[in-house]
Amino acid sequence: MTAPPPFLMMTLNLHDDTLTQRLNELHDRLLETVPVVDRIACALYDEKDDVLKTFINSTRAGEAITAYEYKLSDSALSALAASGEFRVLDDIEHALQSDTVHNTWLREQGYRSSFTVPFYDGGSLAGFVFFDSMQAAAFSPQVQRDLVLYTNLISMAIANELSAVRSVLEATRVARELAEVRDFETGAHLERMARYSRVIARAVAPRYGRDDEFVECVYLFASLHDIGKIGIPDKVLLKPGRLDPTERAIMETHVDKGIQIIDRIVGTGAQQRLPDSAILRNIVHCHHEYLDGSGYPRQLRQDAIPLEARIVTVADIFDALTAIRPYKPVWSPTNALAELDRMVQAGKLDADCVQALHDHLDQIMAIHERYADTDAVS
Ligand SMILES: [Fe+2]
Ligand SMILES: [Fe+2]
């Protein structure tokens, strides 16, 4: 096989589908020529934390491994990342003796051989594609050549997707920087609440049948929830003390203004390729809705509020309570959680999302400390 058949290119161009759906279609096609591949998975590399995290997978035999991450420097894959070489394991049971979660899982699933290929974006490591087979020594040199081609297709699809996401983030970052001149929000608040959102998303995703792609999108988009505040006049946005009813009504328009901004950025040119943009819109549109219908702007109730918005709402309130702000006392994480519990009791917040904070308090505290505000903001 030297060039991708036309149907493969079509598969990559179906922009309405999520990456996971597209990977599954690609796997279907692959099985027609290389029937030994029982699983294709792709992990993304987060350079900042030196962490490799599960992202998308298509699994035909065995169970998918999800919500899993490990330090690249602790794993044998770091050598592949540096050299750009592939790794062929013809006999997993004997090759992978170390008992990492991943190796143990590979053995338990019954995979006998695997082929691993790193991929890069602009010269730096973007992640790995893993092909696993229930057959020993399934990856002959000919099969390897075919799979490298598929890896290129998969990494192209991911790079397209990520660059579309990046363009959105970049456009909104510029907009936000203009607004940050007005100091309504610190970068540290956005960093923390995005990471809290990711912890919650990972914890609740399986119960709602959502995958790692969903978790990463929530993480990427959470910090844009208040992008519409760019359109709020300073005298309201920066007013110290309480807002009067008229000012409050103006402030609440930041939700609809946010949607207008997102529509203008996502709705044009290359960014149309963003299949997960619904997650972004839902976060912006619904992050002030409460389950009992007492939120704004649409007074949505219960399941009418998308999961991604319920996650971000909890993360945002938790950070607002625990952050240093001149107009309010700082709440300890314990007190903030007690307040969130009361809001669950009152029927406002999602119980699973708040429970996720309780269950992963160690991670939450680590984020709270690592991304602390350096100074108070106005
Ligand atoms: Fe908001
Ligand atoms: Fe916020």
mmCIF file of C-alpha atoms and ligand atoms in Angstrom:
data_model
loop_
_atom_site.group_PDB
_atom_site.id
_atom_site.type_symbol
_atom_site.label_atom_id
_atom_site.label_comp_id
_atom_site.label_asym_id
_atom_site.label_seq_id
_atom_site.Cartn_x
_atom_site.Cartn_y
_atom_site.Cartn_z
ATOM 1 C CA MET A 1 0.000 0.000 0.000
ATOM 2 C CA THR A 2 1.653 3.257 -1.056
ATOM 3 C CA ALA A 3 -1.017 5.943 -0.982
ATOM 4 C CA PRO A 4 -4.163 6.169 1.117
ATOM 5 C CA PRO A 5 -7.183 4.964 -0.865
ATOM 6 C CA PRO A 6 -9.789 7.698 -1.485
ATOM 7 C CA PHE A 7 -12.206 6.275 1.084
ATOM 8 C CA LEU A 8 -9.612 6.817 3.796
ATOM 9 C CA MET A 9 -9.245 10.445 2.913
ATOM 10 C CA MET A 10 -13.016 10.716 3.063
ATOM 11 C CA THR A 11 -12.943 9.160 6.486
ATOM 12 C CA LEU A 12 -10.526 11.827 7.640
ATOM 13 C CA ASN A 13 -12.606 14.577 6.167
ATOM 14 C CA LEU A 14 -15.852 13.716 7.909
ATOM 15 C CA HIS A 15 -15.678 16.626 10.267
ATOM 16 C CA ASP A 16 -19.015 16.085 11.943
ATOM 17 C CA ASP A 17 -17.656 13.038 13.712
ATOM 18 C CA THR A 18 -15.529 12.982 16.807
ATOM 19 C CA LEU A 19 -11.977 11.691 16.535
ATOM 20 C CA THR A 20 -13.019 8.500 18.307
ATOM 21 C CA GLN A 21 -15.681 7.820 15.676
ATOM 22 C CA ARG A 22 -13.196 8.512 12.919
ATOM 23 C CA LEU A 23 -10.607 6.216 14.485
ATOM 24 C CA ASN A 24 -13.213 3.440 14.598
ATOM 25 C CA GLU A 25 -13.993 3.917 10.910
ATOM 26 C CA LEU A 26 -10.314 3.879 10.106
ATOM 27 C CA HIS A 27 -9.984 0.651 12.095
ATOM 28 C CA ASP A 28 -12.795 -0.922 10.010
ATOM 29 C CA ARG A 29 -10.898 -0.086 6.851
ATOM 30 C CA LEU A 30 -7.625 -1.304 8.322
ATOM 31 C CA LEU A 31 -9.146 -4.668 9.244
ATOM 32 C CA GLU A 32 -9.928 -5.292 5.568
ATOM 33 C CA THR A 33 -6.223 -5.400 4.775
ATOM 34 C CA VAL A 34 -4.605 -6.083 8.155
ATOM 35 C CA PRO A 35 -7.053 -8.281 10.101
ATOM 36 C CA VAL A 36 -4.654 -8.933 12.991
ATOM 37 C CA VAL A 37 -5.042 -5.525 14.630
ATOM 38 C CA ASP A 38 -7.453 -5.881 17.572
ATOM 39 C CA ARG A 39 -6.882 -2.472 19.074
ATOM 40 C CA ILE A 40 -5.688 0.947 18.002
ATOM 41 C CA ALA A 41 -5.127 3.513 20.717
ATOM 42 C CA CYS A 42 -3.620 6.900 20.792
ATOM 43 C CA ALA A 43 -2.103 8.659 23.793
ATOM 44 C CA LEU A 44 -1.352 12.376 23.913
ATOM 45 C CA TYR A 45 1.747 13.892 25.437
ATOM 46 C CA ASP A 46 1.481 16.865 27.801
ATOM 47 C CA GLU A 47 4.899 18.455 27.735
ATOM 48 C CA LYS A 48 4.271 20.735 30.709
ATOM 49 C CA ASP A 49 3.710 17.832 33.105
ATOM 50 C CA ASP A 50 5.757 15.221 31.172
ATOM 51 C CA VAL A 51 2.624 13.102 31.168
ATOM 52 C CA LEU A 52 1.334 10.679 28.579
ATOM 53 C CA LYS A 53 -2.462 10.326 28.787
ATOM 54 C CA THR A 54 -4.973 8.026 27.120
ATOM 55 C CA PHE A 55 -6.939 9.898 24.468
ATOM 56 C CA ILE A 56 -8.782 7.886 21.813
ATOM 57 C CA ASN A 57 -9.057 4.178 21.133
ATOM 58 C CA SER A 58 -10.781 1.650 18.940
ATOM 59 C CA THR A 59 -10.899 -1.704 20.668
ATOM 60 C CA ARG A 60 -12.349 -4.810 18.966
ATOM 61 C CA ALA A 61 -11.053 -7.427 21.372
ATOM 62 C CA GLY A 62 -10.326 -6.846 25.043
ATOM 63 C CA GLU A 63 -11.500 -3.901 27.092
ATOM 64 C CA ALA A 64 -10.446 -0.317 26.540
ATOM 65 C CA ILE A 65 -8.056 1.228 29.009
ATOM 66 C CA THR A 66 -9.142 4.781 29.767
ATOM 67 C CA ALA A 67 -8.505 7.653 32.160
ATOM 68 C CA TYR A 68 -4.945 6.510 32.565
ATOM 69 C CA GLU A 69 -1.776 8.568 32.570
ATOM 70 C CA TYR A 70 1.866 8.157 33.438
ATOM 71 C CA LYS A 71 5.118 10.081 33.308
ATOM 72 C CA LEU A 72 6.881 9.576 30.004
ATOM 73 C CA SER A 73 10.308 9.756 31.640
ATOM 74 C CA ASP A 74 9.347 6.785 33.858
ATOM 75 C CA SER A 75 8.496 4.601 30.892
ATOM 76 C CA ALA A 76 10.398 2.739 28.204
ATOM 77 C CA LEU A 77 8.616 4.872 25.616
ATOM 78 C CA SER A 78 10.834 7.873 26.391
ATOM 79 C CA ALA A 79 13.613 6.278 24.309
ATOM 80 C CA LEU A 80 11.220 5.982 21.335
ATOM 81 C CA ALA A 81 10.164 9.588 21.766
ATOM 82 C CA ALA A 82 13.776 10.721 21.571
ATOM 83 C CA SER A 83 14.780 8.527 18.626
ATOM 84 C CA GLY A 84 11.530 8.572 16.640
ATOM 85 C CA GLU A 85 11.873 4.813 16.188
ATOM 86 C CA PHE A 86 9.077 2.247 16.296
ATOM 87 C CA ARG A 87 8.800 -0.529 18.826
ATOM 88 C CA VAL A 88 7.743 -4.046 17.897
ATOM 89 C CA LEU A 89 6.945 -6.504 20.672
ATOM 90 C CA ASP A 90 6.440 -9.976 19.219
ATOM 91 C CA ASP A 91 5.844 -11.612 22.574
ATOM 92 C CA ILE A 92 4.321 -9.232 25.113
ATOM 93 C CA GLU A 93 4.285 -11.691 27.971
ATOM 94 C CA HIS A 94 8.033 -12.077 27.949
ATOM 95 C CA ALA A 95 8.965 -8.609 26.754
ATOM 96 C CA LEU A 96 7.042 -6.612 29.351
ATOM 97 C CA GLN A 97 8.085 -7.906 32.713
ATOM 98 C CA SER A 98 7.672 -4.706 34.692
ATOM 99 C CA ASP A 99 4.332 -4.445 36.484
ATOM 100 C CA THR A 100 3.123 -1.017 35.471
ATOM 101 C CA VAL A 101 -0.659 -0.676 35.262
ATOM 102 C CA HIS A 102 -0.338 -0.571 31.493
ATOM 103 C CA ASN A 103 1.809 -3.682 31.136
ATOM 104 C CA THR A 104 -0.344 -5.671 33.553
ATOM 105 C CA TRP A 105 -3.436 -4.571 31.651
ATOM 106 C CA LEU A 106 -1.893 -5.528 28.288
ATOM 107 C CA ARG A 107 -1.120 -9.013 29.580
ATOM 108 C CA GLU A 108 -4.546 -9.438 31.203
ATOM 109 C CA GLN A 109 -6.324 -8.507 27.985
ATOM 110 C CA GLY A 110 -4.510 -11.318 26.236
ATOM 111 C CA TYR A 111 -2.662 -9.156 23.755
ATOM 112 C CA ARG A 112 0.328 -11.083 22.492
ATOM 113 C CA SER A 113 2.091 -8.566 20.292
ATOM 114 C CA SER A 114 2.160 -4.853 19.736
ATOM 115 C CA PHE A 115 3.525 -2.133 17.501
ATOM 116 C CA THR A 116 4.106 1.378 18.885
ATOM 117 C CA VAL A 117 4.804 4.506 16.851
ATOM 118 C CA PRO A 118 5.541 7.995 18.217
ATOM 119 C CA PHE A 119 4.145 10.974 16.344
ATOM 120 C CA TYR A 120 5.177 14.593 16.317
ATOM 121 C CA ASP A 121 3.653 17.991 15.791
ATOM 122 C CA GLY A 122 5.970 20.743 14.607
ATOM 123 C CA GLY A 123 9.040 18.772 15.714
ATOM 124 C CA SER A 124 7.931 18.059 19.263
ATOM 125 C CA LEU A 125 6.395 14.852 20.563
ATOM 126 C CA ALA A 126 2.599 14.891 20.273
ATOM 127 C CA GLY A 127 1.900 11.320 21.394
ATOM 128 C CA PHE A 128 1.984 7.630 20.489
ATOM 129 C CA VAL A 129 -0.181 5.319 18.442
ATOM 130 C CA PHE A 130 -0.431 1.754 19.756
ATOM 131 C CA PHE A 131 -1.515 -1.231 17.670
ATOM 132 C CA ASP A 132 -2.161 -4.434 19.623
ATOM 133 C CA SER A 133 -2.944 -7.942 18.484
ATOM 134 C CA MET A 134 -4.190 -11.122 20.141
ATOM 135 C CA GLN A 135 -1.759 -12.985 17.900
ATOM 136 C CA ALA A 136 1.919 -13.331 18.690
ATOM 137 C CA ALA A 137 4.328 -11.801 16.188
ATOM 138 C CA ALA A 138 1.487 -10.215 14.227
ATOM 139 C CA PHE A 139 3.532 -7.278 13.026
ATOM 140 C CA SER A 140 5.625 -8.394 10.079
ATOM 141 C CA PRO A 141 7.763 -5.799 8.264
ATOM 142 C CA GLN A 142 5.035 -5.520 5.602
ATOM 143 C CA VAL A 143 2.331 -4.922 8.232
ATOM 144 C CA GLN A 144 4.581 -2.390 9.958
ATOM 145 C CA ARG A 145 4.913 -0.428 6.723
ATOM 146 C CA ASP A 146 1.126 -0.323 6.329
ATOM 147 C CA LEU A 147 0.633 0.722 9.925
ATOM 148 C CA VAL A 148 3.117 3.559 9.707
ATOM 149 C CA LEU A 149 0.965 4.934 6.914
ATOM 150 C CA TYR A 150 -2.116 4.594 9.106
ATOM 151 C CA THR A 151 -0.244 6.292 11.933
ATOM 152 C CA ASN A 152 0.394 9.225 9.629
ATOM 153 C CA LEU A 153 -3.312 9.420 8.838
ATOM 154 C CA ILE A 154 -4.273 9.211 12.492
ATOM 155 C CA SER A 155 -1.713 11.796 13.576
ATOM 156 C CA MET A 156 -2.810 14.085 10.735
ATOM 157 C CA ALA A 157 -6.413 13.857 11.892
ATOM 158 C CA ILE A 158 -5.346 14.576 15.467
ATOM 159 C CA ALA A 159 -3.048 17.417 14.422
ATOM 160 C CA ASN A 160 -5.898 18.944 12.388
ATOM 161 C CA GLU A 161 -8.213 18.678 15.336
ATOM 162 C CA LEU A 162 -5.695 20.050 17.800
ATOM 163 C CA SER A 163 -4.714 22.884 15.513
ATOM 164 C CA ALA A 164 -8.391 23.789 15.144
ATOM 165 C CA VAL A 165 -8.684 23.735 18.930
ATOM 166 C CA ARG A 166 -5.497 25.760 19.194
ATOM 167 C CA SER A 167 -6.761 28.383 16.752
ATOM 168 C CA VAL A 168 -9.858 28.788 18.885
ATOM 169 C CA LEU A 169 -7.775 29.020 22.048
ATOM 170 C CA GLU A 170 -5.367 31.437 20.395
ATOM 171 C CA ALA A 171 -8.119 33.695 19.093
ATOM 172 C CA THR A 172 -9.809 33.727 22.469
ATOM 173 C CA ARG A 173 -6.482 34.204 24.247
ATOM 174 C CA VAL A 174 -5.867 37.383 22.284
ATOM 175 C CA ALA A 175 -9.370 38.543 23.100
ATOM 176 C CA ARG A 176 -8.872 37.640 26.736
ATOM 177 C CA GLU A 177 -5.528 39.384 26.933
ATOM 178 C CA LEU A 178 -7.199 42.561 25.844
ATOM 179 C CA ALA A 179 -9.751 41.984 28.554
ATOM 180 C CA GLU A 180 -7.198 40.949 31.148
ATOM 181 C CA VAL A 181 -5.804 44.423 30.878
ATOM 182 C CA ARG A 182 -8.985 45.164 32.777
ATOM 183 C CA ASP A 183 -8.060 42.538 35.315
ATOM 184 C CA PHE A 184 -11.370 40.791 35.783
ATOM 185 C CA GLU A 185 -9.800 37.407 36.051
ATOM 186 C CA THR A 186 -6.357 36.053 36.731
ATOM 187 C CA GLY A 187 -4.606 33.536 34.548
ATOM 188 C CA ALA A 188 -4.159 31.433 37.683
ATOM 189 C CA HIS A 189 -7.949 31.206 38.193
ATOM 190 C CA LEU A 190 -8.387 29.941 34.629
ATOM 191 C CA GLU A 191 -5.521 27.471 34.956
ATOM 192 C CA ARG A 192 -6.894 26.084 38.233
ATOM 193 C CA MET A 193 -10.514 25.824 37.201
ATOM 194 C CA ALA A 194 -9.577 24.087 33.927
ATOM 195 C CA ARG A 195 -7.567 21.535 35.891
ATOM 196 C CA TYR A 196 -10.313 21.058 38.510
ATOM 197 C CA SER A 197 -12.708 20.539 35.604
ATOM 198 C CA ARG A 198 -10.445 17.853 34.195
ATOM 199 C CA VAL A 199 -10.281 15.996 37.525
ATOM 200 C CA ILE A 200 -14.086 16.060 37.779
ATOM 201 C CA ALA A 201 -14.573 15.104 34.121
ATOM 202 C CA ARG A 202 -12.287 12.106 34.463
ATOM 203 C CA ALA A 203 -14.124 10.935 37.554
ATOM 204 C CA VAL A 204 -17.658 11.217 36.154
ATOM 205 C CA ALA A 205 -17.097 10.396 32.459
ATOM 206 C CA PRO A 206 -17.453 6.592 32.710
ATOM 207 C CA ARG A 207 -20.844 6.848 34.429
ATOM 208 C CA TYR A 208 -22.144 8.944 31.549
ATOM 209 C CA GLY A 209 -20.517 6.835 28.844
ATOM 210 C CA ARG A 210 -18.142 9.628 27.909
ATOM 211 C CA ASP A 211 -14.573 8.966 26.792
ATOM 212 C CA ASP A 212 -11.112 10.486 27.228
ATOM 213 C CA GLU A 213 -11.642 12.710 24.210
ATOM 214 C CA PHE A 214 -14.531 14.315 26.127
ATOM 215 C CA VAL A 215 -12.327 14.763 29.204
ATOM 216 C CA GLU A 216 -9.581 16.511 27.215
ATOM 217 C CA CYS A 217 -12.094 18.778 25.479
ATOM 218 C CA VAL A 218 -13.613 19.842 28.798
ATOM 219 C CA TYR A 219 -10.093 20.592 30.021
ATOM 220 C CA LEU A 220 -9.176 22.594 26.912
ATOM 221 C CA PHE A 221 -12.386 24.591 26.792
ATOM 222 C CA ALA A 222 -13.189 25.175 30.483
ATOM 223 C CA SER A 223 -11.063 28.301 30.724
ATOM 224 C CA LEU A 224 -13.179 29.986 28.038
ATOM 225 C CA HIS A 225 -16.385 29.890 30.104
ATOM 226 C CA ASP A 226 -16.373 33.636 30.827
ATOM 227 C CA ILE A 227 -15.062 34.826 27.488
ATOM 228 C CA GLY A 228 -18.203 36.964 27.090
ATOM 229 C CA LYS A 229 -17.070 39.210 29.943
ATOM 230 C CA ILE A 230 -14.936 40.940 27.342
ATOM 231 C CA GLY A 231 -18.155 42.596 26.214
ATOM 232 C CA ILE A 232 -19.176 43.920 29.666
ATOM 233 C CA PRO A 233 -18.464 47.609 30.372
ATOM 234 C CA ASP A 234 -15.801 48.371 32.974
ATOM 235 C CA LYS A 235 -18.140 50.214 35.291
ATOM 236 C CA VAL A 236 -20.075 46.982 35.806
ATOM 237 C CA LEU A 237 -17.275 44.462 35.423
ATOM 238 C CA LEU A 238 -14.866 46.192 37.762
ATOM 239 C CA LYS A 239 -17.331 47.649 40.233
ATOM 240 C CA PRO A 240 -16.222 46.959 43.782
ATOM 241 C CA GLY A 241 -19.030 45.692 45.963
ATOM 242 C CA ARG A 242 -22.507 44.485 45.050
ATOM 243 C CA LEU A 243 -24.167 45.099 41.726
ATOM 244 C CA ASP A 244 -27.615 46.678 41.649
ATOM 245 C CA PRO A 245 -30.354 44.827 39.701
ATOM 246 C CA THR A 246 -29.713 46.760 36.485
ATOM 247 C CA GLU A 247 -25.977 46.142 36.679
ATOM 248 C CA ARG A 248 -26.576 42.488 37.478
ATOM 249 C CA ALA A 249 -28.743 42.146 34.370
ATOM 250 C CA ILE A 250 -25.929 43.658 32.302
ATOM 251 C CA MET A 251 -23.392 41.318 33.880
ATOM 252 C CA GLU A 252 -25.571 38.299 33.073
ATOM 253 C CA THR A 253 -25.447 39.134 29.379
ATOM 254 C CA HIS A 254 -21.837 37.836 29.400
ATOM 255 C CA VAL A 255 -23.244 34.379 28.649
ATOM 256 C CA ASP A 256 -24.958 35.383 25.400
ATOM 257 C CA LYS A 257 -22.049 37.623 24.476
ATOM 258 C CA GLY A 258 -19.754 34.635 24.990
ATOM 259 C CA ILE A 259 -21.800 32.542 22.566
ATOM 260 C CA GLN A 260 -21.649 35.330 19.985
ATOM 261 C CA ILE A 261 -17.865 35.453 20.306
ATOM 262 C CA ILE A 262 -17.530 31.668 20.023
ATOM 263 C CA ASP A 263 -19.840 31.595 16.991
ATOM 264 C CA ARG A 264 -17.706 34.162 15.260
ATOM 265 C CA ILE A 265 -14.484 32.305 15.987
ATOM 266 C CA VAL A 266 -15.664 28.723 15.481
ATOM 267 C CA GLY A 267 -18.100 29.445 12.705
ATOM 268 C CA THR A 268 -15.563 30.550 10.131
ATOM 269 C CA GLY A 269 -12.806 29.044 7.998
ATOM 270 C CA ALA A 270 -10.640 26.239 9.262
ATOM 271 C CA GLN A 271 -12.240 26.171 12.684
ATOM 272 C CA GLN A 272 -15.397 24.698 11.195
ATOM 273 C CA ARG A 273 -13.530 21.446 11.486
ATOM 274 C CA LEU A 274 -13.993 21.422 15.220
ATOM 275 C CA PRO A 275 -16.366 18.522 15.860
ATOM 276 C CA ASP A 276 -16.202 18.981 19.606
ATOM 277 C CA SER A 277 -17.250 22.614 19.425
ATOM 278 C CA ALA A 278 -20.619 21.640 20.936
ATOM 279 C CA ILE A 279 -18.755 21.034 24.195
ATOM 280 C CA LEU A 280 -17.293 24.531 24.019
ATOM 281 C CA ARG A 281 -20.664 26.120 23.284
ATOM 282 C CA ASN A 282 -22.372 24.200 26.084
ATOM 283 C CA ILE A 283 -19.741 25.293 28.598
ATOM 284 C CA VAL A 284 -20.074 28.938 27.614
ATOM 285 C CA HIS A 285 -23.854 28.809 27.390
ATOM 286 C CA CYS A 286 -24.738 26.853 30.524
ATOM 287 C CA HIS A 287 -22.094 27.520 33.189
ATOM 288 C CA HIS A 288 -24.521 29.639 35.267
ATOM 289 C CA GLU A 289 -27.482 27.269 35.055
ATOM 290 C CA TYR A 290 -28.530 25.379 38.212
ATOM 291 C CA LEU A 291 -30.244 21.984 38.240
ATOM 292 C CA ASP A 292 -33.320 23.437 40.000
ATOM 293 C CA GLY A 293 -33.905 25.994 37.253
ATOM 294 C CA SER A 294 -32.747 28.954 39.336
ATOM 295 C CA GLY A 295 -29.757 29.791 37.148
ATOM 296 C CA TYR A 296 -29.448 31.940 34.035
ATOM 297 C CA PRO A 297 -29.870 32.809 31.221
ATOM 298 C CA ARG A 298 -32.360 30.092 30.254
ATOM 299 C CA GLN A 299 -33.366 28.589 33.626
ATOM 300 C CA LEU A 300 -32.545 25.109 32.357
ATOM 301 C CA ARG A 301 -33.209 22.171 34.647
ATOM 302 C CA GLN A 302 -31.588 18.816 35.362
ATOM 303 C CA ASP A 303 -30.523 16.878 32.261
ATOM 304 C CA ALA A 304 -31.213 19.853 30.025
ATOM 305 C CA ILE A 305 -27.910 21.172 31.400
ATOM 306 C CA PRO A 306 -25.127 19.297 29.589
ATOM 307 C CA LEU A 307 -22.626 17.352 31.679
ATOM 308 C CA GLU A 308 -19.696 19.519 30.554
ATOM 309 C CA ALA A 309 -21.455 22.624 31.890
ATOM 310 C CA ARG A 310 -22.308 20.976 35.230
ATOM 311 C CA ILE A 311 -18.639 20.044 35.620
ATOM 312 C CA VAL A 312 -17.383 23.541 34.850
ATOM 313 C CA THR A 313 -19.964 25.164 37.138
ATOM 314 C CA VAL A 314 -18.735 23.135 40.115
ATOM 315 C CA ALA A 315 -15.061 23.792 39.302
ATOM 316 C CA ASP A 316 -15.710 27.510 38.829
ATOM 317 C CA ILE A 317 -17.585 27.948 42.122
ATOM 318 C CA PHE A 318 -15.026 25.905 44.029
ATOM 319 C CA ASP A 319 -12.247 28.132 42.719
ATOM 320 C CA ALA A 320 -14.185 31.349 43.268
ATOM 321 C CA LEU A 321 -14.640 30.375 46.937
ATOM 322 C CA THR A 322 -11.071 29.246 47.594
ATOM 323 C CA ALA A 323 -9.278 32.000 45.643
ATOM 324 C CA ILE A 324 -7.947 35.251 47.031
ATOM 325 C CA ARG A 325 -10.247 38.109 46.057
ATOM 326 C CA PRO A 326 -10.310 41.513 47.702
ATOM 327 C CA TYR A 327 -14.096 41.556 48.022
ATOM 328 C CA LYS A 328 -14.517 38.283 49.895
ATOM 329 C CA PRO A 329 -12.881 36.100 52.513
ATOM 330 C CA VAL A 330 -10.780 33.136 51.366
ATOM 331 C CA TRP A 331 -12.525 29.857 52.061
ATOM 332 C CA SER A 332 -10.502 26.807 52.993
ATOM 333 C CA PRO A 333 -11.022 23.907 50.572
ATOM 334 C CA THR A 334 -12.838 22.016 53.338
ATOM 335 C CA ASN A 335 -15.273 24.871 53.934
ATOM 336 C CA ALA A 336 -15.722 25.390 50.198
ATOM 337 C CA LEU A 337 -16.606 21.701 49.782
ATOM 338 C CA ALA A 338 -19.107 21.966 52.629
ATOM 339 C CA GLU A 339 -20.712 24.902 50.809
ATOM 340 C CA LEU A 340 -20.849 22.904 47.556
ATOM 341 C CA ASP A 341 -22.474 20.055 49.502
ATOM 342 C CA ARG A 342 -25.135 22.501 50.704
ATOM 343 C CA MET A 343 -25.724 23.566 47.106
ATOM 344 C CA VAL A 344 -26.162 19.913 46.143
ATOM 345 C CA GLN A 345 -28.676 19.522 48.984
ATOM 346 C CA ALA A 346 -30.510 22.597 47.742
ATOM 347 C CA GLY A 347 -30.815 20.929 44.330
ATOM 348 C CA LYS A 348 -28.517 23.323 42.486
ATOM 349 C CA LEU A 349 -25.300 21.436 41.760
ATOM 350 C CA ASP A 350 -24.603 18.001 40.328
ATOM 351 C CA ALA A 351 -23.942 15.571 43.192
ATOM 352 C CA ASP A 352 -21.548 13.390 41.149
ATOM 353 C CA CYS A 353 -19.407 16.375 40.191
ATOM 354 C CA VAL A 354 -19.118 17.578 43.796
ATOM 355 C CA GLN A 355 -18.438 14.034 44.982
ATOM 356 C CA ALA A 356 -15.569 13.886 42.472
ATOM 357 C CA LEU A 357 -13.900 16.787 44.300
ATOM 358 C CA HIS A 358 -14.240 14.918 47.613
ATOM 359 C CA ASP A 359 -12.898 11.702 46.079
ATOM 360 C CA HIS A 360 -9.861 13.358 44.516
ATOM 361 C CA LEU A 361 -9.058 15.916 47.175
ATOM 362 C CA ASP A 362 -5.336 15.125 46.962
ATOM 363 C CA GLN A 363 -5.253 16.145 43.291
ATOM 364 C CA ILE A 364 -7.425 19.186 43.960
ATOM 365 C CA MET A 365 -5.123 20.350 46.763
ATOM 366 C CA ALA A 366 -2.065 19.854 44.548
ATOM 367 C CA ILE A 367 -3.626 22.079 41.854
ATOM 368 C CA HIS A 368 -4.715 24.626 44.481
ATOM 369 C CA GLU A 369 -1.135 24.911 45.719
ATOM 370 C CA ARG A 370 0.738 24.638 42.431
ATOM 371 C CA TYR A 371 -1.300 27.338 40.678
ATOM 372 C CA ALA A 372 -1.821 29.662 43.656
ATOM 373 C CA ASP A 373 -2.462 33.355 43.003
ATOM 374 C CA THR A 374 0.757 35.273 43.332
ATOM 375 C CA ASP A 375 -1.051 38.396 44.453
ATOM 376 C CA ALA A 376 -4.554 39.598 45.016
ATOM 377 C CA VAL A 377 -6.373 41.084 42.045
ATOM 378 C CA SER A 378 -8.921 43.824 41.822
HETATM 379 FE FE FE B 1 -19.668 33.345 33.981
HETATM 380 FE FE FE B 2 -14.700 31.910 36.351
#
